[in-house]
Amino acid sequence: MRSPSARCCHELVRRVDKDFIPGLMYIRDNEATAEEFEGMTLPFTVPNASGQDIQLSSKHAHITLENRAEYVRLAINYRLHEFDEQVSAVREGMARVVPVPLLSLFTGYELETMVCGSPDIPLHLLKSVATYKGVEPTAPLIHWFWEVMESFSTTERSLFLRFVWGRTRLPRTIADFRGRDFVVQVLDKYNPPDHFLPESYTCFFLLKLPRYSCRQVLEEKLKYAIHFCKSIDTDDYARIALSGEPAADDSSEDSDNEDADSFASDSTQDYLTGH
């Protein structure tokens, strides 16, 4: 079994940009003669991450049949250690939080999952922290919403999380939510509701839904929102009616802002009181 360091190096080599490794293999395995190699005038350089050519040796200006093995060795060594300084800084910072030797107990995937959450989006976990405002949990609209979420692919569920929470993964457990609920709020101010998109307030993990008439309309509007309303807090954009006109006049916008302020106040109070 390879050591963690060997596995790490192997993974780094595998992930090097797609043209780098094939280029090295071409140089290493090329059956050209010495004269043909000289005619290629291949520089004894390697591109760094920013695209600048780095001279690998002061002794060689070009790759030849005789020095090509040395070139391959130096090129791989450079790319593997190009970010040693940055990695060292990251390692030093991590060591202030977690003893570095303990990290070798986990694979890269396990560490990623513990820190970032699972790339899969378990809906039962999202349902367990869901609360509802302006609608009963048993209402048809809520039933349609979860049916649509069930039908979403993992990518679409990640897009949904980005839309409502500004992140693409869920925490690993309910405890990791730290008391933060996923709030689904249904408002009757959208008229007609089927002409409006959902809204989100990422700071509060809040999704606002018009009272859509059927599951098909809900799915269509939700998919549009998660694919095309990509910037965080673009509530004004998401509130545009399908006709292209503003969804509401100034008074309605003021009312909407009051809704947000009211919810923010409620959420802050709940957080402070531990509810």
mmCIF file of C-alpha atoms in Angstrom:
data_model
loop_
_atom_site.group_PDB
_atom_site.id
_atom_site.type_symbol
_atom_site.label_atom_id
_atom_site.label_comp_id
_atom_site.label_asym_id
_atom_site.label_seq_id
_atom_site.Cartn_x
_atom_site.Cartn_y
_atom_site.Cartn_z
ATOM 1 C CA MET A 1 0.000 0.000 0.000
ATOM 2 C CA ARG A 2 1.311 3.445 -0.919
ATOM 3 C CA SER A 3 2.002 5.957 1.832
ATOM 4 C CA PRO A 4 -0.256 9.076 2.096
ATOM 5 C CA SER A 5 2.576 11.141 0.592
ATOM 6 C CA ALA A 6 2.921 8.787 -2.366
ATOM 7 C CA ARG A 7 -0.828 8.803 -2.925
ATOM 8 C CA CYS A 8 -0.804 12.593 -2.769
ATOM 9 C CA CYS A 9 1.974 12.867 -5.363
ATOM 10 C CA HIS A 10 0.233 10.379 -7.625
ATOM 11 C CA GLU A 11 -2.973 12.404 -7.410
ATOM 12 C CA LEU A 12 -1.126 15.637 -8.156
ATOM 13 C CA VAL A 13 0.487 14.141 -11.236
ATOM 14 C CA ARG A 14 -2.880 12.836 -12.399
ATOM 15 C CA ARG A 15 -4.488 16.245 -12.016
ATOM 16 C CA VAL A 16 -1.843 18.299 -13.801
ATOM 17 C CA ASP A 17 -3.332 20.199 -16.752
ATOM 18 C CA LYS A 18 -4.444 17.972 -19.609
ATOM 19 C CA ASP A 19 -1.681 19.021 -22.052
ATOM 20 C CA PHE A 20 1.237 18.673 -19.657
ATOM 21 C CA ILE A 21 1.419 14.903 -19.137
ATOM 22 C CA PRO A 22 0.745 13.995 -22.792
ATOM 23 C CA GLY A 23 3.506 16.445 -23.767
ATOM 24 C CA LEU A 24 5.978 14.788 -21.407
ATOM 25 C CA MET A 25 5.038 11.347 -22.699
ATOM 26 C CA TYR A 26 5.585 12.542 -26.258
ATOM 27 C CA ILE A 27 9.066 13.758 -25.360
ATOM 28 C CA ARG A 28 9.932 10.664 -23.325
ATOM 29 C CA ASP A 29 8.694 8.095 -25.860
ATOM 30 C CA ASN A 30 9.507 9.888 -29.093
ATOM 31 C CA GLU A 31 11.538 7.666 -31.432
ATOM 32 C CA ALA A 32 13.117 10.564 -33.298
ATOM 33 C CA THR A 33 16.842 10.550 -33.939
ATOM 34 C CA ALA A 34 19.242 12.950 -32.252
ATOM 35 C CA GLU A 35 19.275 15.143 -35.362
ATOM 36 C CA GLU A 36 15.477 15.219 -35.511
ATOM 37 C CA PHE A 37 15.307 16.200 -31.844
ATOM 38 C CA GLU A 38 17.747 19.019 -32.494
ATOM 39 C CA GLY A 39 15.562 20.173 -35.364
ATOM 40 C CA MET A 40 12.510 20.456 -33.131
ATOM 41 C CA THR A 41 14.278 23.099 -30.992
ATOM 42 C CA LEU A 42 12.115 22.305 -27.963
ATOM 43 C CA PRO A 43 12.963 24.742 -25.142
ATOM 44 C CA PHE A 44 14.122 23.320 -21.833
ATOM 45 C CA THR A 45 11.270 25.081 -20.070
ATOM 46 C CA VAL A 46 7.936 24.238 -18.473
ATOM 47 C CA PRO A 47 4.882 26.517 -18.173
ATOM 48 C CA ASN A 48 3.864 27.440 -14.644
ATOM 49 C CA ALA A 49 0.287 27.805 -13.443
ATOM 50 C CA SER A 50 0.037 31.337 -14.856
ATOM 51 C CA GLY A 51 1.369 30.297 -18.268
ATOM 52 C CA GLN A 52 4.886 31.722 -17.947
ATOM 53 C CA ASP A 53 7.773 29.574 -19.192
ATOM 54 C CA ILE A 54 10.207 28.548 -16.451
ATOM 55 C CA GLN A 55 13.767 27.587 -17.373
ATOM 56 C CA LEU A 56 14.504 24.257 -15.712
ATOM 57 C CA SER A 57 18.283 24.173 -16.111
ATOM 58 C CA SER A 58 21.131 26.593 -16.645
ATOM 59 C CA LYS A 59 23.066 23.885 -18.517
ATOM 60 C CA HIS A 60 20.505 23.169 -21.227
ATOM 61 C CA ALA A 61 18.732 25.577 -23.552
ATOM 62 C CA HIS A 62 16.856 22.928 -25.557
ATOM 63 C CA ILE A 63 15.647 19.357 -25.123
ATOM 64 C CA THR A 64 17.812 16.782 -26.836
ATOM 65 C CA LEU A 65 17.780 13.030 -27.118
ATOM 66 C CA GLU A 66 20.442 12.838 -24.418
ATOM 67 C CA ASN A 67 18.824 15.143 -21.846
ATOM 68 C CA ARG A 68 15.151 14.371 -22.384
ATOM 69 C CA ALA A 69 14.947 12.014 -19.381
ATOM 70 C CA GLU A 70 16.389 14.769 -17.195
ATOM 71 C CA TYR A 71 13.886 17.226 -18.653
ATOM 72 C CA VAL A 72 10.918 14.971 -17.837
ATOM 73 C CA ARG A 73 12.183 14.509 -14.268
ATOM 74 C CA LEU A 74 12.738 18.228 -13.716
ATOM 75 C CA ALA A 75 9.421 19.212 -15.306
ATOM 76 C CA ILE A 76 7.394 16.854 -13.104
ATOM 77 C CA ASN A 77 9.371 17.881 -10.035
ATOM 78 C CA TYR A 78 8.711 21.574 -10.754
ATOM 79 C CA ARG A 79 4.979 21.119 -11.205
ATOM 80 C CA LEU A 80 4.668 18.963 -8.078
ATOM 81 C CA HIS A 81 6.439 21.553 -5.928
ATOM 82 C CA GLU A 82 5.296 24.748 -7.644
ATOM 83 C CA PHE A 83 3.018 25.676 -4.745
ATOM 84 C CA ASP A 84 5.086 24.397 -1.831
ATOM 85 C CA GLU A 85 5.194 27.857 -0.237
ATOM 86 C CA GLN A 86 1.431 28.298 -0.451
ATOM 87 C CA VAL A 87 0.759 24.747 0.721
ATOM 88 C CA SER A 88 3.093 25.321 3.654
ATOM 89 C CA ALA A 89 1.118 28.417 4.651
ATOM 90 C CA VAL A 90 -2.161 26.483 4.439
ATOM 91 C CA ARG A 91 -0.646 23.650 6.466
ATOM 92 C CA GLU A 92 0.545 26.091 9.121
ATOM 93 C CA GLY A 93 -2.910 27.625 9.353
ATOM 94 C CA MET A 94 -4.629 24.231 9.574
ATOM 95 C CA ALA A 95 -2.201 23.168 12.285
ATOM 96 C CA ARG A 96 -3.547 25.971 14.474
ATOM 97 C CA VAL A 97 -6.945 24.263 14.392
ATOM 98 C CA VAL A 98 -6.271 20.550 13.866
ATOM 99 C CA PRO A 99 -3.098 18.602 14.691
ATOM 100 C CA VAL A 100 -1.671 17.910 11.243
ATOM 101 C CA PRO A 101 -0.663 14.277 11.990
ATOM 102 C CA LEU A 102 -4.341 13.462 12.541
ATOM 103 C CA LEU A 103 -5.134 14.426 8.946
ATOM 104 C CA SER A 104 -3.294 11.346 7.690
ATOM 105 C CA LEU A 105 -6.038 9.224 9.272
ATOM 106 C CA PHE A 106 -8.485 10.385 6.586
ATOM 107 C CA THR A 107 -8.619 10.285 2.827
ATOM 108 C CA GLY A 108 -9.006 13.505 0.865
ATOM 109 C CA TYR A 109 -12.663 12.695 0.218
ATOM 110 C CA GLU A 110 -13.346 12.087 3.912
ATOM 111 C CA LEU A 111 -11.768 15.406 4.870
ATOM 112 C CA GLU A 112 -13.728 17.210 2.178
ATOM 113 C CA THR A 113 -16.981 15.697 3.428
ATOM 114 C CA MET A 114 -16.276 16.608 7.041
ATOM 115 C CA VAL A 115 -15.385 20.202 6.175
ATOM 116 C CA CYS A 116 -17.706 20.959 3.253
ATOM 117 C CA GLY A 117 -20.507 18.436 3.628
ATOM 118 C CA SER A 118 -21.511 15.687 1.255
ATOM 119 C CA PRO A 119 -21.816 16.468 -2.475
ATOM 120 C CA ASP A 120 -25.065 14.507 -2.332
ATOM 121 C CA ILE A 121 -28.070 16.515 -1.151
ATOM 122 C CA PRO A 122 -30.129 14.305 1.211
ATOM 123 C CA LEU A 123 -33.650 15.710 1.092
ATOM 124 C CA HIS A 124 -34.670 14.015 4.319
ATOM 125 C CA LEU A 125 -32.091 16.210 6.063
ATOM 126 C CA LEU A 126 -33.436 19.361 4.408
ATOM 127 C CA LYS A 127 -37.024 18.377 5.269
ATOM 128 C CA SER A 128 -36.071 17.827 8.890
ATOM 129 C CA VAL A 129 -35.077 21.488 9.300
ATOM 130 C CA ALA A 130 -37.877 22.965 7.162
ATOM 131 C CA THR A 131 -40.456 25.343 8.636
ATOM 132 C CA TYR A 132 -43.372 26.987 6.882
ATOM 133 C CA LYS A 133 -44.897 30.458 6.980
ATOM 134 C CA GLY A 134 -48.231 31.364 5.430
ATOM 135 C CA VAL A 135 -48.966 27.768 4.466
ATOM 136 C CA GLU A 136 -49.641 24.452 6.157
ATOM 137 C CA PRO A 137 -47.015 21.690 5.816
ATOM 138 C CA THR A 138 -49.750 19.456 4.361
ATOM 139 C CA ALA A 139 -50.866 21.957 1.708
ATOM 140 C CA PRO A 140 -50.765 20.827 -1.946
ATOM 141 C CA LEU A 141 -48.224 23.535 -2.773
ATOM 142 C CA ILE A 142 -45.752 22.128 -0.239
ATOM 143 C CA HIS A 143 -46.411 18.613 -1.459
ATOM 144 C CA TRP A 144 -45.650 19.723 -5.036
ATOM 145 C CA PHE A 145 -42.509 21.521 -3.897
ATOM 146 C CA TRP A 146 -41.010 18.396 -2.319
ATOM 147 C CA GLU A 147 -42.049 16.292 -5.301
ATOM 148 C CA VAL A 148 -40.140 18.679 -7.562
ATOM 149 C CA MET A 149 -37.130 18.575 -5.254
ATOM 150 C CA GLU A 150 -37.223 14.765 -5.332
ATOM 151 C CA SER A 151 -37.173 14.864 -9.128
ATOM 152 C CA PHE A 152 -34.131 17.168 -9.218
ATOM 153 C CA SER A 153 -30.709 15.774 -10.035
ATOM 154 C CA THR A 154 -27.834 16.290 -7.591
ATOM 155 C CA THR A 155 -26.633 19.215 -9.706
ATOM 156 C CA GLU A 156 -30.054 20.856 -9.642
ATOM 157 C CA ARG A 157 -30.307 20.393 -5.885
ATOM 158 C CA SER A 158 -26.927 22.107 -5.525
ATOM 159 C CA LEU A 159 -28.174 24.960 -7.714
ATOM 160 C CA PHE A 160 -31.253 25.211 -5.516
ATOM 161 C CA LEU A 161 -29.126 25.467 -2.376
ATOM 162 C CA ARG A 162 -27.026 28.176 -4.001
ATOM 163 C CA PHE A 163 -30.212 30.057 -4.837
ATOM 164 C CA VAL A 164 -31.735 29.897 -1.339
ATOM 165 C CA TRP A 165 -28.618 29.749 0.864
ATOM 166 C CA GLY A 166 -25.571 30.853 -1.133
ATOM 167 C CA ARG A 167 -23.877 27.467 -0.763
ATOM 168 C CA THR A 168 -23.958 24.234 -2.747
ATOM 169 C CA ARG A 169 -23.920 21.598 -0.013
ATOM 170 C CA LEU A 170 -25.845 20.809 3.133
ATOM 171 C CA PRO A 171 -24.176 20.390 6.518
ATOM 172 C CA ARG A 172 -23.496 16.770 7.409
ATOM 173 C CA THR A 173 -25.973 16.458 10.303
ATOM 174 C CA ILE A 174 -28.911 18.320 11.828
ATOM 175 C CA ALA A 175 -26.630 19.489 14.636
ATOM 176 C CA ASP A 176 -24.348 21.126 12.059
ATOM 177 C CA PHE A 177 -27.214 23.426 11.011
ATOM 178 C CA ARG A 178 -26.733 25.139 14.398
ATOM 179 C CA GLY A 179 -30.400 25.954 14.770
ATOM 180 C CA ARG A 180 -30.786 27.421 11.286
ATOM 181 C CA ASP A 181 -34.124 26.426 9.730
ATOM 182 C CA PHE A 182 -34.959 26.251 6.053
ATOM 183 C CA VAL A 183 -37.981 28.545 5.789
ATOM 184 C CA VAL A 184 -40.572 28.245 3.051
ATOM 185 C CA GLN A 185 -42.866 31.273 3.006
ATOM 186 C CA VAL A 186 -45.940 31.508 0.787
ATOM 187 C CA LEU A 187 -47.343 34.977 0.073
ATOM 188 C CA ASP A 188 -50.522 36.076 -1.676
ATOM 189 C CA LYS A 189 -49.134 39.412 -2.909
ATOM 190 C CA TYR A 190 -48.132 37.888 -6.262
ATOM 191 C CA ASN A 191 -51.015 38.388 -8.652
ATOM 192 C CA PRO A 192 -51.425 36.375 -10.755
ATOM 193 C CA PRO A 193 -49.052 33.992 -8.949
ATOM 194 C CA ASP A 194 -48.216 31.924 -12.027
ATOM 195 C CA HIS A 195 -46.531 34.971 -13.599
ATOM 196 C CA PHE A 196 -43.886 35.314 -10.897
ATOM 197 C CA LEU A 197 -40.649 33.592 -9.965
ATOM 198 C CA PRO A 198 -39.673 32.375 -6.481
ATOM 199 C CA GLU A 199 -37.578 34.694 -4.322
ATOM 200 C CA SER A 200 -34.845 33.888 -1.859
ATOM 201 C CA TYR A 201 -33.080 35.584 1.034
ATOM 202 C CA THR A 202 -29.813 33.715 1.358
ATOM 203 C CA CYS A 203 -28.904 35.334 4.683
ATOM 204 C CA PHE A 204 -31.981 33.765 6.262
ATOM 205 C CA PHE A 205 -32.177 30.491 4.285
ATOM 206 C CA LEU A 206 -35.590 31.691 3.144
ATOM 207 C CA LEU A 207 -37.560 30.717 0.048
ATOM 208 C CA LYS A 208 -40.622 32.778 -0.899
ATOM 209 C CA LEU A 209 -43.118 31.068 -3.157
ATOM 210 C CA PRO A 210 -46.130 32.486 -4.963
ATOM 211 C CA ARG A 211 -49.222 30.347 -4.507
ATOM 212 C CA TYR A 212 -48.778 28.485 -7.793
ATOM 213 C CA SER A 213 -51.788 26.813 -9.381
ATOM 214 C CA CYS A 214 -50.163 23.450 -10.124
ATOM 215 C CA ARG A 215 -47.010 21.366 -9.787
ATOM 216 C CA GLN A 216 -45.970 21.940 -13.402
ATOM 217 C CA VAL A 217 -45.894 25.721 -12.991
ATOM 218 C CA LEU A 218 -43.979 25.440 -9.706
ATOM 219 C CA GLU A 219 -41.373 23.196 -11.328
ATOM 220 C CA GLU A 220 -40.976 25.488 -14.338
ATOM 221 C CA LYS A 221 -40.510 28.635 -12.244
ATOM 222 C CA LEU A 222 -38.221 26.995 -9.713
ATOM 223 C CA LYS A 223 -35.963 25.542 -12.410
ATOM 224 C CA TYR A 224 -35.744 28.900 -14.136
ATOM 225 C CA ALA A 225 -34.828 30.623 -10.870
ATOM 226 C CA ILE A 226 -32.070 28.206 -9.861
ATOM 227 C CA HIS A 227 -30.479 28.183 -13.324
ATOM 228 C CA PHE A 228 -30.650 31.870 -14.227
ATOM 229 C CA CYS A 229 -30.842 33.803 -10.933
ATOM 230 C CA LYS A 230 -27.288 32.920 -9.961
ATOM 231 C CA SER A 231 -26.070 35.948 -8.038
ATOM 232 C CA ILE A 232 -26.604 36.054 -4.304
ATOM 233 C CA ASP A 233 -29.351 38.418 -3.137
ATOM 234 C CA THR A 234 -30.685 39.313 -6.573
ATOM 235 C CA ASP A 235 -34.161 39.545 -5.126
ATOM 236 C CA ASP A 236 -35.169 42.452 -7.350
ATOM 237 C CA TYR A 237 -34.202 40.441 -10.420
ATOM 238 C CA ALA A 238 -36.106 37.378 -9.273
ATOM 239 C CA ARG A 239 -39.162 39.525 -8.615
ATOM 240 C CA ILE A 240 -39.544 40.601 -12.250
ATOM 241 C CA ALA A 241 -42.794 39.443 -13.820
ATOM 242 C CA LEU A 242 -42.641 37.289 -16.922
ATOM 243 C CA SER A 243 -43.909 40.217 -18.946
ATOM 244 C CA GLY A 244 -40.639 42.018 -18.251
ATOM 245 C CA GLU A 245 -42.302 44.738 -16.203
ATOM 246 C CA PRO A 246 -41.531 45.280 -12.508
ATOM 247 C CA ALA A 247 -43.527 42.862 -10.416
ATOM 248 C CA ALA A 248 -44.924 45.511 -8.146
ATOM 249 C CA ASP A 249 -45.165 49.262 -7.684
ATOM 250 C CA ASP A 250 -43.286 51.227 -5.021
ATOM 251 C CA SER A 251 -45.863 50.531 -2.347
ATOM 252 C CA SER A 252 -45.646 46.798 -2.983
ATOM 253 C CA GLU A 253 -41.847 46.965 -2.893
ATOM 254 C CA ASP A 254 -42.001 48.783 0.425
ATOM 255 C CA SER A 255 -44.308 46.069 1.682
ATOM 256 C CA ASP A 256 -41.854 43.417 0.511
ATOM 257 C CA ASN A 257 -38.997 45.156 2.302
ATOM 258 C CA GLU A 258 -41.115 45.263 5.441
ATOM 259 C CA ASP A 259 -41.687 41.514 5.078
ATOM 260 C CA ALA A 260 -37.932 40.949 4.886
ATOM 261 C CA ASP A 261 -37.228 43.265 7.827
ATOM 262 C CA SER A 262 -39.932 41.540 9.847
ATOM 263 C CA PHE A 263 -38.547 38.127 9.073
ATOM 264 C CA ALA A 264 -35.005 39.257 9.846
ATOM 265 C CA SER A 265 -36.180 40.592 13.187
ATOM 266 C CA ASP A 266 -37.991 37.336 13.969
ATOM 267 C CA SER A 267 -34.964 35.268 12.949
ATOM 268 C CA THR A 268 -32.599 37.365 15.049
ATOM 269 C CA GLN A 269 -34.881 37.101 18.051
ATOM 270 C CA ASP A 270 -35.172 33.338 17.597
ATOM 271 C CA TYR A 271 -31.397 33.043 17.356
ATOM 272 C CA LEU A 272 -30.801 35.134 20.480
ATOM 273 C CA THR A 273 -33.395 33.224 22.504
ATOM 274 C CA GLY A 274 -32.250 29.842 21.210
ATOM 275 C CA HIS A 275 -35.596 28.993 19.570
#
